[in-house]
CSV table of C-alpha atoms in Angstrom, one decimal:
chain,number,residue,atom,x,y,z
A,1,MET,CA,67.3,-50.0,-10.0
A,2,ILE,CA,64.2,-50.4,-11.8
A,3,HIS,CA,61.6,-49.6,-8.9
A,4,ARG,CA,64.1,-46.6,-8.1
A,5,ARG,CA,63.4,-45.0,-11.9
A,6,ARG,CA,60.0,-45.6,-11.3
A,7,ARG,CA,59.7,-43.8,-8.2
A,8,SER,CA,61.6,-41.0,-9.3
A,9,LEU,CA,59.3,-41.0,-12.5
A,10,LEU,CA,56.5,-40.8,-10.4
A,11,LEU,CA,58.0,-38.0,-8.1
A,12,LYS,CA,58.3,-35.8,-11.1
A,13,LEU,CA,54.8,-36.3,-12.6
A,14,LEU,CA,53.5,-35.8,-9.0
A,15,ILE,CA,55.3,-32.3,-8.8
A,16,SER,CA,54.6,-31.4,-12.5
A,17,ALA,CA,50.9,-31.7,-11.6
A,18,VAL,CA,51.2,-29.6,-8.5
A,19,LEU,CA,53.1,-26.7,-10.4
A,20,LEU,CA,50.3,-27.0,-13.2
A,21,TRP,CA,47.7,-26.7,-10.6
A,22,LEU,CA,49.3,-23.6,-8.9
A,23,SER,CA,49.9,-22.1,-12.4
A,24,PHE,CA,45.8,-22.5,-12.9
A,25,VAL,CA,45.0,-20.8,-9.6
A,26,LEU,CA,47.4,-18.2,-9.6
A,27,PHE,CA,47.2,-16.9,-13.3
A,28,ILE,CA,43.7,-18.4,-14.7
A,29,GLY,CA,41.2,-17.9,-12.5
A,30,THR,CA,39.1,-19.6,-9.7
A,31,ASP,CA,35.3,-20.8,-9.8
A,32,ASP,CA,34.7,-18.0,-7.3
A,33,ILE,CA,35.0,-15.6,-9.9
A,34,LEU,CA,33.8,-16.9,-13.3
A,35,PRO,CA,32.3,-20.7,-12.7
A,36,GLU,CA,32.3,-23.0,-15.5
A,37,ASN,CA,34.1,-20.5,-18.1
A,38,SER,CA,36.8,-21.5,-20.3
A,39,TYR,CA,38.8,-19.0,-22.2
A,40,GLY,CA,40.8,-19.5,-25.8
A,41,ARG,CA,44.2,-17.8,-26.4
A,42,ASP,CA,42.8,-14.5,-26.9
A,43,GLY,CA,41.2,-14.3,-23.3
A,44,HIS,CA,37.6,-14.6,-24.7
A,45,VAL,CA,35.0,-16.6,-22.8
A,46,GLN,CA,33.9,-19.7,-24.7
A,47,SER,CA,31.4,-21.1,-22.4
A,48,GLN,CA,27.5,-21.1,-23.4
A,49,HIS,CA,26.6,-20.2,-19.6
A,50,SER,CA,29.1,-17.8,-18.6
A,51,LYS,CA,28.2,-14.9,-16.5
A,52,TRP,CA,29.0,-12.5,-19.7
A,53,GLU,CA,26.3,-13.9,-21.6
A,54,ARG,CA,23.8,-13.6,-18.5
A,55,TYR,CA,24.7,-9.8,-18.1
A,56,PRO,CA,25.6,-8.9,-22.0
A,57,GLU,CA,25.9,-5.5,-21.1
A,58,ALA,CA,29.0,-6.0,-19.5
A,59,VAL,CA,30.4,-7.5,-22.8
A,60,ASN,CA,30.7,-3.9,-24.3
A,61,LEU,CA,32.3,-2.5,-21.6
A,62,SER,CA,35.5,-5.0,-20.9
A,63,ARG,CA,36.6,-8.2,-21.7
A,64,PRO,CA,38.3,-10.5,-18.8
A,65,ASP,CA,42.0,-10.6,-19.3
A,66,PRO,CA,43.0,-13.7,-17.6
A,67,HIS,CA,46.5,-12.0,-16.2
A,68,LYS,CA,44.2,-9.6,-14.4
A,69,LEU,CA,41.8,-11.7,-12.7
A,70,ARG,CA,44.0,-12.5,-9.7
A,71,PHE,CA,44.0,-8.6,-9.2
A,72,GLU,CA,40.1,-8.4,-9.7
A,73,VAL,CA,40.0,-11.1,-6.6
A,74,ALA,CA,41.7,-8.8,-4.6
A,75,VAL,CA,39.5,-6.0,-5.4
A,76,ARG,CA,36.3,-8.1,-5.0
A,77,LYS,CA,37.4,-9.1,-1.3
A,78,GLY,CA,38.3,-5.6,-0.3
A,79,LYS,CA,35.7,-3.8,-2.5
A,80,LYS,CA,33.9,-2.8,1.1
A,81,GLU,CA,36.9,-1.4,2.2
A,82,GLU,CA,37.5,0.7,-0.7
A,83,GLU,CA,34.4,1.9,-1.1
A,84,GLU,CA,34.5,3.2,2.4
A,85,GLU,CA,38.1,4.8,1.6
A,86,GLU,CA,37.0,6.5,-1.2
A,87,GLU,CA,33.9,7.9,0.1
A,88,VAL,CA,36.1,9.5,2.8
A,89,ARG,CA,38.6,10.7,0.4
A,90,ARG,CA,35.8,12.6,-1.9
A,91,GLN,CA,34.5,14.1,1.2
A,92,LYS,CA,37.4,15.6,2.2
A,93,GLU,CA,38.2,16.8,-1.2
A,94,GLY,CA,34.3,18.4,-1.3
A,95,GLN,CA,33.7,16.2,-4.5
A,96,GLU,CA,31.0,14.3,-3.2
A,97,ASP,CA,27.9,14.0,-5.3
A,98,GLU,CA,24.9,15.6,-3.5
A,99,VAL,CA,21.2,14.5,-4.4
A,100,PRO,CA,18.8,17.0,-3.5
A,101,LEU,CA,16.4,16.6,-0.7
A,102,GLU,CA,13.5,16.6,-2.6
A,103,ASN,CA,15.0,13.8,-4.7
A,104,ARG,CA,16.3,11.7,-1.7
A,105,GLN,CA,12.6,11.1,-0.8
A,106,LYS,CA,12.0,9.6,-4.1
A,107,GLU,CA,14.9,7.3,-4.4
A,108,ARG,CA,14.2,3.8,-5.2
A,109,ILE,CA,17.4,1.9,-4.5
A,110,HIS,CA,16.9,-2.1,-5.3
A,111,ASP,CA,20.4,-3.6,-4.5
A,112,ARG,CA,19.1,-6.9,-4.2
A,113,ASP,CA,17.9,-6.8,-7.8
A,114,VAL,CA,21.4,-5.8,-8.9
A,115,PRO,CA,23.3,-9.1,-10.0
A,116,PRO,CA,26.5,-9.5,-8.5
A,117,PHE,CA,29.9,-8.1,-9.2
A,118,VAL,CA,30.3,-7.9,-12.6
A,119,ASN,CA,33.3,-6.1,-13.5
A,120,MET,CA,35.4,-3.1,-12.3
A,121,GLN,CA,33.9,-0.6,-14.7
A,122,MET,CA,30.4,-1.4,-14.5
A,123,ASP,CA,30.4,-1.7,-10.6
A,124,SER,CA,31.9,2.1,-10.8
A,125,ALA,CA,29.1,2.9,-13.2
A,126,ILE,CA,26.2,1.9,-10.9
A,127,LYS,CA,28.0,3.5,-7.9
A,128,ARG,CA,28.6,7.0,-9.4
A,129,THR,CA,24.6,6.8,-11.1
A,130,ARG,CA,22.9,5.4,-7.9
A,131,ALA,CA,19.7,7.2,-7.3
A,132,SER,CA,20.2,9.7,-9.8
A,133,VAL,CA,17.4,11.5,-11.9
A,134,VAL,CA,17.3,11.7,-15.6
A,135,ASP,CA,15.1,13.6,-17.8
A,136,ASP,CA,12.4,11.8,-19.8
A,137,VAL,CA,13.8,8.8,-21.8
A,138,ASP,CA,13.2,6.5,-24.8
A,139,LEU,CA,14.4,3.2,-23.6
A,140,SER,CA,14.5,2.0,-27.2
A,141,SER,CA,17.0,4.9,-27.9
A,142,VAL,CA,19.5,4.8,-24.8
A,143,ASP,CA,22.6,2.6,-24.8
A,144,ASP,CA,22.3,-0.9,-23.0
A,145,VAL,CA,24.2,0.3,-19.9
A,146,THR,CA,21.6,3.1,-19.3
A,147,ARG,CA,18.9,1.1,-19.9
A,148,ARG,CA,20.0,-1.7,-17.4
A,149,LEU,CA,20.3,1.2,-14.8
A,150,ILE,CA,17.0,2.6,-15.4
A,151,GLU,CA,15.3,-0.7,-15.1
A,152,LYS,CA,17.1,-1.8,-12.0
A,153,GLY,CA,15.7,1.5,-10.4
A,154,LEU,CA,19.1,3.3,-10.3
A,155,LEU,CA,18.6,5.8,-12.6
A,156,ILE,CA,15.2,7.3,-12.2
A,157,PRO,CA,13.5,9.0,-15.2
A,158,LYS,CA,11.4,12.1,-14.6
A,159,TRP,CA,8.0,10.5,-16.1
A,160,ASN,CA,8.2,8.1,-13.3
A,161,LEU,CA,8.4,10.5,-10.5
A,162,GLU,CA,5.8,12.9,-11.8
A,163,ARG,CA,3.3,10.6,-13.1
A,164,GLU,CA,2.0,9.9,-9.7
A,165,THR,CA,1.7,13.6,-8.5
A,166,PRO,CA,-1.4,15.5,-9.4
A,167,GLU,CA,-1.2,19.0,-10.7
A,168,THR,CA,-3.4,20.1,-7.7
A,169,PRO,CA,-3.4,17.8,-4.6
A,170,ASN,CA,-6.9,18.8,-3.6
A,171,GLY,CA,-8.4,19.8,-7.0
A,172,THR,CA,-11.8,18.7,-8.1
A,173,GLY,CA,-12.1,15.1,-8.6
A,174,GLU,CA,-8.4,14.1,-7.7
A,175,PHE,CA,-7.5,10.6,-6.7
A,176,GLY,CA,-11.0,9.5,-8.3
A,177,VAL,CA,-12.8,10.9,-5.6
A,178,GLU,CA,-16.7,12.0,-6.4
A,179,VAL,CA,-17.6,15.5,-7.2
A,180,ASN,CA,-20.9,16.5,-6.1
A,181,ILE,CA,-23.0,19.6,-7.7
A,182,VAL,CA,-26.1,20.9,-6.4
A,183,LYS,CA,-28.0,22.2,-9.5
A,184,GLU,CA,-30.1,24.7,-7.8
A,185,SER,CA,-26.9,26.6,-6.2
A,186,LEU,CA,-25.8,27.4,-9.8
A,187,SER,CA,-26.3,30.7,-11.7
A,188,ALA,CA,-28.6,30.7,-15.0
A,189,THR,CA,-26.0,30.3,-16.9
A,190,GLU,CA,-24.0,27.5,-15.4
A,191,ARG,CA,-27.4,25.7,-15.2
A,192,LYS,CA,-27.6,26.2,-18.9
A,193,GLU,CA,-24.2,24.9,-19.3
A,194,PHE,CA,-25.0,21.9,-16.9
A,195,ASP,CA,-27.8,20.7,-18.9
A,196,ASP,CA,-26.4,21.2,-22.3
A,197,GLY,CA,-23.5,19.0,-21.1
A,198,TRP,CA,-25.9,16.1,-20.2
A,199,GLN,CA,-27.6,16.6,-23.3
A,200,ARG,CA,-24.8,16.6,-25.6
A,201,SER,CA,-22.5,13.9,-23.8
A,202,ALA,CA,-25.1,11.8,-21.8
A,203,PHE,CA,-22.8,12.3,-18.6
A,204,ASN,CA,-21.9,15.1,-16.4
A,205,GLN,CA,-19.6,17.0,-18.5
A,206,TYR,CA,-20.2,20.2,-16.5
A,207,ILE,CA,-17.8,18.3,-14.0
A,208,SER,CA,-15.6,16.8,-16.2
A,209,ASP,CA,-14.7,20.4,-17.8
A,210,ARG,CA,-13.2,21.4,-14.0
A,211,MET,CA,-11.1,18.5,-13.4
A,212,SER,CA,-7.8,18.4,-14.4
A,213,LEU,CA,-6.7,16.1,-17.6
A,214,HIS,CA,-3.9,14.4,-15.5
A,215,ARG,CA,-6.1,14.1,-12.5
A,216,ALA,CA,-4.5,11.4,-10.3
A,217,LEU,CA,-6.0,8.1,-9.4
A,218,PRO,CA,-5.5,5.6,-6.7
A,219,ASP,CA,-3.5,2.4,-7.3
A,220,VAL,CA,-6.6,0.0,-7.4
A,221,ARG,CA,-4.8,-3.3,-8.2
A,222,ASP,CA,-4.9,-6.0,-5.7
A,223,ALA,CA,-1.8,-6.6,-3.5
A,224,GLU,CA,-0.7,-9.6,-5.2
A,225,CYS,CA,-0.6,-7.8,-8.3
A,226,LYS,CA,1.8,-4.9,-7.1
A,227,THR,CA,4.5,-7.5,-6.6
A,228,ARG,CA,4.5,-9.6,-10.2
A,229,ILE,CA,7.2,-9.2,-12.5
A,230,TYR,CA,6.7,-9.1,-16.0
A,231,HIS,CA,9.0,-10.0,-19.0
A,232,GLU,CA,11.6,-7.8,-19.7
A,233,LYS,CA,11.1,-7.2,-23.3
A,234,LEU,CA,7.5,-6.4,-24.1
A,235,PRO,CA,6.1,-5.6,-27.4
A,236,SER,CA,5.4,-2.0,-28.6
A,237,VAL,CA,1.8,-0.8,-28.6
A,238,SER,CA,-0.3,1.4,-30.7
A,239,VAL,CA,-3.2,2.5,-28.8
A,240,ILE,CA,-6.2,3.4,-31.0
A,241,ILE,CA,-9.2,5.6,-29.7
A,242,ILE,CA,-12.1,6.2,-31.9
A,243,PHE,CA,-14.2,9.2,-31.0
A,244,HIS,CA,-17.3,10.8,-32.6
A,245,ASN,CA,-18.5,14.5,-31.1
A,246,GLU,CA,-16.6,13.5,-27.5
A,247,ALA,CA,-16.4,16.0,-25.1
A,248,TRP,CA,-13.1,17.8,-25.2
A,249,THR,CA,-11.9,17.3,-21.5
A,250,VAL,CA,-12.9,13.7,-21.4
A,251,LEU,CA,-11.2,12.6,-24.6
A,252,LEU,CA,-8.0,14.3,-23.7
A,253,ARG,CA,-7.9,13.0,-20.2
A,254,THR,CA,-8.3,9.4,-21.7
A,255,VAL,CA,-5.1,10.5,-24.0
A,256,HIS,CA,-2.9,11.7,-21.1
A,257,SER,CA,-4.0,8.6,-18.9
A,258,VAL,CA,-2.5,6.5,-21.6
A,259,LEU,CA,0.8,8.7,-21.8
A,260,ASP,CA,1.1,9.3,-18.1
A,261,ARG,CA,0.8,5.7,-16.3
A,262,SER,CA,2.7,3.8,-19.2
A,263,PRO,CA,6.5,3.4,-19.7
A,264,PRO,CA,7.4,5.6,-22.7
A,265,HIS,CA,9.4,2.9,-24.6
A,266,LEU,CA,6.1,0.9,-24.8
A,267,ILE,CA,4.0,3.1,-26.3
A,268,LYS,CA,4.8,3.8,-30.1
A,269,GLU,CA,1.8,5.9,-30.8
A,270,VAL,CA,-1.6,7.1,-29.8
A,271,ILE,CA,-3.9,7.1,-32.9
A,272,LEU,CA,-7.0,9.1,-32.3
A,273,VAL,CA,-9.6,8.5,-35.1
A,274,ASP,CA,-12.1,11.0,-35.7
A,275,ASP,CA,-15.3,9.4,-37.0
A,276,PHE,CA,-16.5,12.4,-38.9
A,277,SER,CA,-17.0,14.5,-35.8
A,278,ASP,CA,-19.1,17.9,-36.3
A,279,ILE,CA,-18.0,19.6,-33.0
A,280,ASN,CA,-15.5,22.5,-33.8
A,281,ASN,CA,-12.9,22.4,-31.2
A,282,LEU,CA,-12.2,18.6,-32.2
A,283,LYS,CA,-11.3,20.1,-35.5
A,284,MET,CA,-8.2,22.2,-35.8
A,285,PRO,CA,-8.0,23.1,-32.1
A,286,LEU,CA,-7.5,19.5,-31.8
A,287,GLU,CA,-4.9,19.0,-34.4
A,288,GLU,CA,-2.8,22.2,-32.7
A,289,TYR,CA,-3.3,20.4,-28.9
A,290,VAL,CA,-1.7,17.2,-30.1
A,291,THR,CA,1.1,18.7,-32.0
A,292,LYS,CA,2.1,19.2,-28.4
A,293,LEU,CA,2.3,15.7,-27.6
A,294,GLU,CA,4.8,13.4,-28.6
A,295,LYS,CA,3.7,10.2,-30.4
A,296,VAL,CA,-0.1,11.5,-30.7
A,297,ARG,CA,-1.8,11.9,-33.9
A,298,VAL,CA,-5.2,12.5,-35.7
A,299,VAL,CA,-6.7,10.3,-38.3
A,300,ARG,CA,-10.2,11.3,-39.7
A,301,ALA,CA,-12.8,9.6,-41.5
A,302,LYS,CA,-14.2,11.0,-44.6
A,303,LYS,CA,-17.8,10.2,-43.8
A,304,ARG,CA,-19.7,8.9,-41.0
A,305,ASP,CA,-18.4,5.1,-40.6
A,306,GLY,CA,-19.2,4.0,-37.1
A,307,LEU,CA,-17.1,2.3,-34.6
A,308,ILE,CA,-16.2,-1.0,-36.5
A,309,ARG,CA,-15.2,0.8,-39.7
A,310,ALA,CA,-13.6,3.6,-37.5
A,311,ARG,CA,-11.3,1.2,-35.8
A,312,LEU,CA,-10.2,-0.6,-38.6
A,313,LEU,CA,-9.4,2.3,-39.9
A,314,GLY,CA,-6.9,2.9,-37.2
A,315,ALA,CA,-5.6,-0.5,-37.4
A,316,SER,CA,-4.3,-0.1,-41.3
A,317,VAL,CA,-2.3,2.9,-40.1
A,318,ALA,CA,-1.1,1.4,-36.8
A,319,THR,CA,2.6,0.4,-37.0
A,320,ALA,CA,3.3,-1.3,-33.5
A,321,GLU,CA,3.2,-5.1,-32.6
A,322,VAL,CA,0.1,-5.2,-30.4
A,323,LEU,CA,-2.9,-3.2,-31.2
A,324,ILE,CA,-4.8,-1.8,-27.7
A,325,PHE,CA,-8.4,-0.4,-28.7
A,326,LEU,CA,-9.8,1.9,-26.0
A,327,ASP,CA,-13.2,4.0,-25.7
A,328,SER,CA,-13.0,7.8,-25.9
A,329,HIS,CA,-14.2,8.2,-22.5
A,330,CYS,CA,-11.7,5.9,-20.2
A,331,GLU,CA,-8.9,6.7,-17.6
A,332,CYS,CA,-6.1,4.3,-17.5
A,333,THR,CA,-4.4,3.5,-13.8
A,334,LYS,CA,-1.3,2.6,-12.7
A,335,GLY,CA,0.3,-0.4,-14.2
A,336,TRP,CA,-2.4,-1.0,-16.4
A,337,LEU,CA,-0.4,-1.5,-19.5
A,338,GLU,CA,2.6,-4.2,-18.7
A,339,PRO,CA,0.2,-7.3,-17.6
A,340,LEU,CA,-1.8,-7.1,-21.2
A,341,LEU,CA,1.4,-7.0,-23.1
A,342,ASP,CA,3.0,-9.8,-21.0
A,343,ARG,CA,0.5,-12.0,-21.9
A,344,ILE,CA,0.7,-11.1,-25.5
A,345,SER,CA,4.3,-11.5,-25.3
A,346,GLN,CA,4.0,-15.3,-24.2
A,347,ASN,CA,1.7,-16.1,-27.1
A,348,GLN,CA,0.5,-13.9,-29.9
A,349,SER,CA,-2.7,-15.4,-30.0
A,350,ASN,CA,-3.9,-14.4,-26.7
A,351,VAL,CA,-6.5,-11.6,-26.4
A,352,VAL,CA,-6.6,-9.5,-23.5
A,353,VAL,CA,-9.0,-7.4,-21.8
A,354,PRO,CA,-8.7,-5.4,-18.6
A,355,ILE,CA,-10.7,-5.1,-15.6
A,356,ILE,CA,-13.3,-2.3,-16.8
A,357,ASP,CA,-13.8,-0.3,-13.5
A,358,ILE,CA,-16.9,2.2,-13.6
A,359,LEU,CA,-16.4,6.0,-13.7
A,360,ASP,CA,-19.6,7.5,-12.2
A,361,ASP,CA,-21.4,8.9,-15.3
A,362,GLN,CA,-22.9,11.8,-12.8
A,363,THR,CA,-19.9,12.3,-10.3
A,364,PHE,CA,-16.8,10.6,-12.3
A,365,LYS,CA,-16.0,9.0,-9.2
A,366,TYR,CA,-13.8,5.9,-9.8
A,367,HIS,CA,-15.4,2.7,-8.7
A,368,PRO,CA,-12.8,-0.1,-8.5
A,369,SER,CA,-13.3,-3.7,-8.9
A,370,SER,CA,-11.4,-6.2,-7.2
A,371,ALA,CA,-10.1,-9.1,-8.9
A,372,LYS,CA,-11.2,-11.6,-6.7
A,373,TYR,CA,-14.7,-10.9,-7.1
A,374,MET,CA,-14.8,-10.8,-11.1
A,375,ASN,CA,-17.3,-12.2,-13.5
A,376,ILE,CA,-16.6,-13.5,-17.3
A,377,GLY,CA,-18.0,-12.3,-20.5
A,378,GLY,CA,-20.8,-14.7,-22.0
A,379,PHE,CA,-24.1,-13.9,-24.1
A,380,ASP,CA,-28.0,-15.2,-24.2
A,381,TRP,CA,-29.9,-16.4,-27.0
A,382,ASN,CA,-30.7,-12.9,-28.2
A,383,LEU,CA,-26.9,-12.4,-29.1
A,384,GLN,CA,-26.6,-9.9,-26.2
A,385,PHE,CA,-23.5,-9.5,-24.0
A,386,LYS,CA,-24.2,-10.5,-20.4
A,387,TRP,CA,-21.5,-11.1,-17.4
A,388,TYR,CA,-21.7,-14.4,-15.8
A,389,LEU,CA,-19.8,-16.0,-12.6
A,390,ILE,CA,-16.7,-17.5,-13.1
A,391,PRO,CA,-17.3,-21.4,-13.3
A,392,ASP,CA,-15.7,-23.7,-11.0
A,393,ARG,CA,-13.8,-25.5,-13.7
A,394,GLU,CA,-12.1,-22.2,-14.6
A,395,LYS,CA,-11.4,-21.5,-10.8
A,396,LYS,CA,-9.6,-24.8,-10.7
A,397,ARG,CA,-7.5,-24.4,-13.4
A,398,ARG,CA,-5.6,-21.2,-12.2
A,399,MET,CA,-2.9,-20.9,-9.5
A,400,ASN,CA,-4.1,-17.7,-8.0
A,401,GLU,CA,-6.9,-15.8,-7.9
A,402,VAL,CA,-5.5,-12.7,-9.8
A,403,ASP,CA,-4.2,-14.8,-12.8
A,404,PRO,CA,-5.9,-14.2,-16.2
A,405,VAL,CA,-8.9,-15.9,-16.8
A,406,TRP,CA,-10.5,-17.4,-19.9
A,407,SER,CA,-13.6,-15.5,-20.9
A,408,PRO,CA,-15.9,-16.8,-23.7
A,409,THR,CA,-16.5,-13.3,-24.8
A,410,MET,CA,-15.9,-9.8,-24.1
A,411,ALA,CA,-17.5,-6.4,-23.9
A,412,GLY,CA,-15.6,-5.3,-26.6
A,413,GLY,CA,-14.7,-1.6,-25.9
A,414,LEU,CA,-11.3,-2.3,-24.5
A,415,PHE,CA,-9.0,-5.3,-25.3
A,416,GLY,CA,-5.2,-5.8,-26.9
A,417,ILE,CA,-4.3,-7.8,-29.7
A,418,SER,CA,-1.4,-9.0,-31.8
A,419,ARG,CA,-1.5,-6.9,-34.8
A,420,GLU,CA,-0.4,-9.8,-36.7
A,421,TYR,CA,-3.3,-12.2,-35.2
A,422,PHE,CA,-5.9,-9.5,-36.1
A,423,GLU,CA,-5.1,-9.5,-39.4
A,424,TYR,CA,-4.9,-13.6,-39.3
A,425,LEU,CA,-8.4,-13.3,-38.1
A,426,GLY,CA,-10.0,-11.3,-40.5
A,427,ALA,CA,-10.2,-8.4,-38.3
A,428,TYR,CA,-13.6,-7.0,-38.1
A,429,ASP,CA,-16.4,-7.4,-40.8
A,430,PRO,CA,-16.6,-4.1,-42.5
A,431,GLY,CA,-20.2,-4.6,-43.5
A,432,MET,CA,-21.2,-4.2,-39.8
A,433,ASP,CA,-22.5,-0.8,-38.6
A,434,ILE,CA,-22.2,1.3,-35.9
A,435,TRP,CA,-21.3,-1.0,-32.9
A,436,GLY,CA,-22.9,-3.8,-31.0
A,437,GLY,CA,-22.5,-7.4,-32.1
A,438,GLU,CA,-18.9,-6.9,-33.2
A,439,ASN,CA,-17.8,-8.2,-29.9
A,440,LEU,CA,-19.3,-11.4,-30.0
A,441,GLU,CA,-18.3,-11.9,-33.5
A,442,LEU,CA,-14.7,-11.2,-32.7
A,443,SER,CA,-14.5,-13.4,-29.6
A,444,PHE,CA,-16.1,-16.4,-31.6
A,445,LYS,CA,-13.2,-16.2,-34.4
A,446,ILE,CA,-10.8,-16.0,-31.5
A,447,TRP,CA,-11.7,-19.3,-29.6
A,448,MET,CA,-12.4,-21.0,-33.2
A,449,CYS,CA,-8.9,-20.1,-34.6
A,450,GLY,CA,-6.6,-21.4,-32.2
A,451,GLY,CA,-6.8,-18.1,-29.7
A,452,VAL,CA,-7.4,-17.3,-26.2
A,453,LEU,CA,-9.6,-14.6,-24.8
A,454,GLU,CA,-8.4,-13.5,-21.2
A,455,GLN,CA,-9.3,-11.3,-18.6
A,456,VAL,CA,-6.2,-9.8,-17.3
A,457,LEU,CA,-7.0,-9.3,-13.7
A,458,CYS,CA,-4.0,-7.3,-12.7
A,459,SER,CA,-4.9,-4.4,-15.4
A,460,HIS,CA,-7.5,-1.8,-14.4
A,461,VAL,CA,-9.2,1.0,-16.7
A,462,GLY,CA,-12.1,3.1,-16.0
A,463,HIS,CA,-14.7,3.5,-18.5
A,464,VAL,CA,-17.9,6.1,-18.2
A,465,PHE,CA,-20.9,3.9,-18.7
A,466,ARG,CA,-23.7,5.9,-19.9
A,467,HIS,CA,-27.4,5.2,-19.6
A,468,ARG,CA,-28.1,6.1,-22.9
A,469,SER,CA,-26.3,6.9,-26.3
A,470,PRO,CA,-26.2,10.6,-27.2
A,471,TYR,CA,-25.3,9.8,-31.0
A,472,THR,CA,-27.2,9.8,-34.1
A,473,TRP,CA,-27.0,7.5,-37.3
A,474,ARG,CA,-27.9,8.9,-40.6
A,475,SER,CA,-31.3,9.9,-41.4
A,476,GLY,CA,-34.3,8.4,-40.5
A,477,ARG,CA,-35.7,6.6,-37.1
A,478,VAL,CA,-33.1,4.9,-35.0
A,479,TRP,CA,-34.2,2.2,-32.8
A,480,ARG,CA,-32.5,1.5,-29.9
A,481,HIS,CA,-32.1,-1.0,-27.1
A,482,HIS,CA,-30.5,-0.3,-24.1
A,483,ILE,CA,-29.2,-3.2,-21.9
A,484,THR,CA,-27.3,-2.6,-18.2
A,485,GLU,CA,-25.9,-5.5,-16.7
A,486,GLY,CA,-23.5,-4.8,-13.7
A,487,THR,CA,-20.9,-3.1,-15.4
A,488,SER,CA,-21.7,-3.3,-18.9
A,489,GLU,CA,-23.8,-1.5,-21.0
A,490,LYS,CA,-24.5,-3.0,-24.8
A,491,THR,CA,-26.8,-1.2,-27.2
A,492,SER,CA,-28.3,-2.5,-30.5
A,493,VAL,CA,-28.7,-0.1,-33.2
A,494,GLN,CA,-30.9,-0.8,-36.3
A,495,VAL,CA,-31.6,1.8,-38.9
A,496,VAL,CA,-35.1,1.6,-40.8
């Protein structure tokens, strides 16, 4: 009798367990849809590792309802068939979204980068917006869903399509090709313009004035750099450009190369610091021009301060998290900004320098340098900046030939630094005049104050290297000592 009651009780417990398991499978969900999730009575996810936290954009669209998950399982399993039926239906009703032919050629759909099925509403949004083209956007101002679609390549901002297209494909100097002018073939008026440009700017301004301000450049990055993926949330940037009596076209080509080849949501501002120029078109005409450019403004020194104090002026009004200093005769290339910011985002005491490629001062040809054959910055006992071969210990430290390389010093003309870390270092010494030596002083402070100075080999910026300085400083005699070392030129100036 006792054994019979025990068997009856065990049978009831077994039946209850089976019924409980069936209820869980039918009404709660399966691991195939939401692994490792647990739900409260209100149906909200309580797991710290849930899919909804991996894709937080979906949380704003809908919360999972445990009583509807069984329906969503069926939807997911028959998703492909449903899409095919939907496409046939839309074709019959004449409601299919047409993509213009010129945009079809520019479609960039990366389905492999899209996460698996999140929910019905998000999946429908992705389906509707695939390969669409949107107007210029500031990613910091759009909603989470739109931002995610743009980042995954499903919405393509216009700036991303147009920045690689030259205004005139066969125009002067396009794609960085050299421009050769035979001076003897010019008229008397043109020869005077040619000579005046050289005298005033110490480079071939005559050629620069005949090139587009938006001229296209080749993608000069090494193959390994083109496939690298950088941090999704990069800091904002204030680009600070110092100029004094700079040629109009060279200055504005620098500005446009920054705007044309940088993701708009990363550029907070471009600050042009005028170090007391006396050329007329750099006054009111420049003010009027930059009013048409979003994020660009001009700050003017009240007297001739020199590069170092002018940079301090620019840094004092900058508001972004990162400061990037550029000379006023540069051209940024595709993908120049993200590698720099990625290193600073990992550690704000990283100070980063791009590969500085040569823009020929006579022909404006772009001479790219391979990351695999780069040198590092150093100095001699005269405290002159020099280039040196990468030592074997540094080659062994890196995992790849295009990884950032530690450098004892930097040339100083082009670099990026966290604004907070720049202030922590004490910035530049304001007592230094003109330029020369400030690059070594800042390099030493970086290494002595817990920082790392890196050359980021996946970032390329072209720079016009001149064989003489066209500028004067105060009154009296100016002694100049010119040094050209490979792709570097430094000038020491002493006023007596």
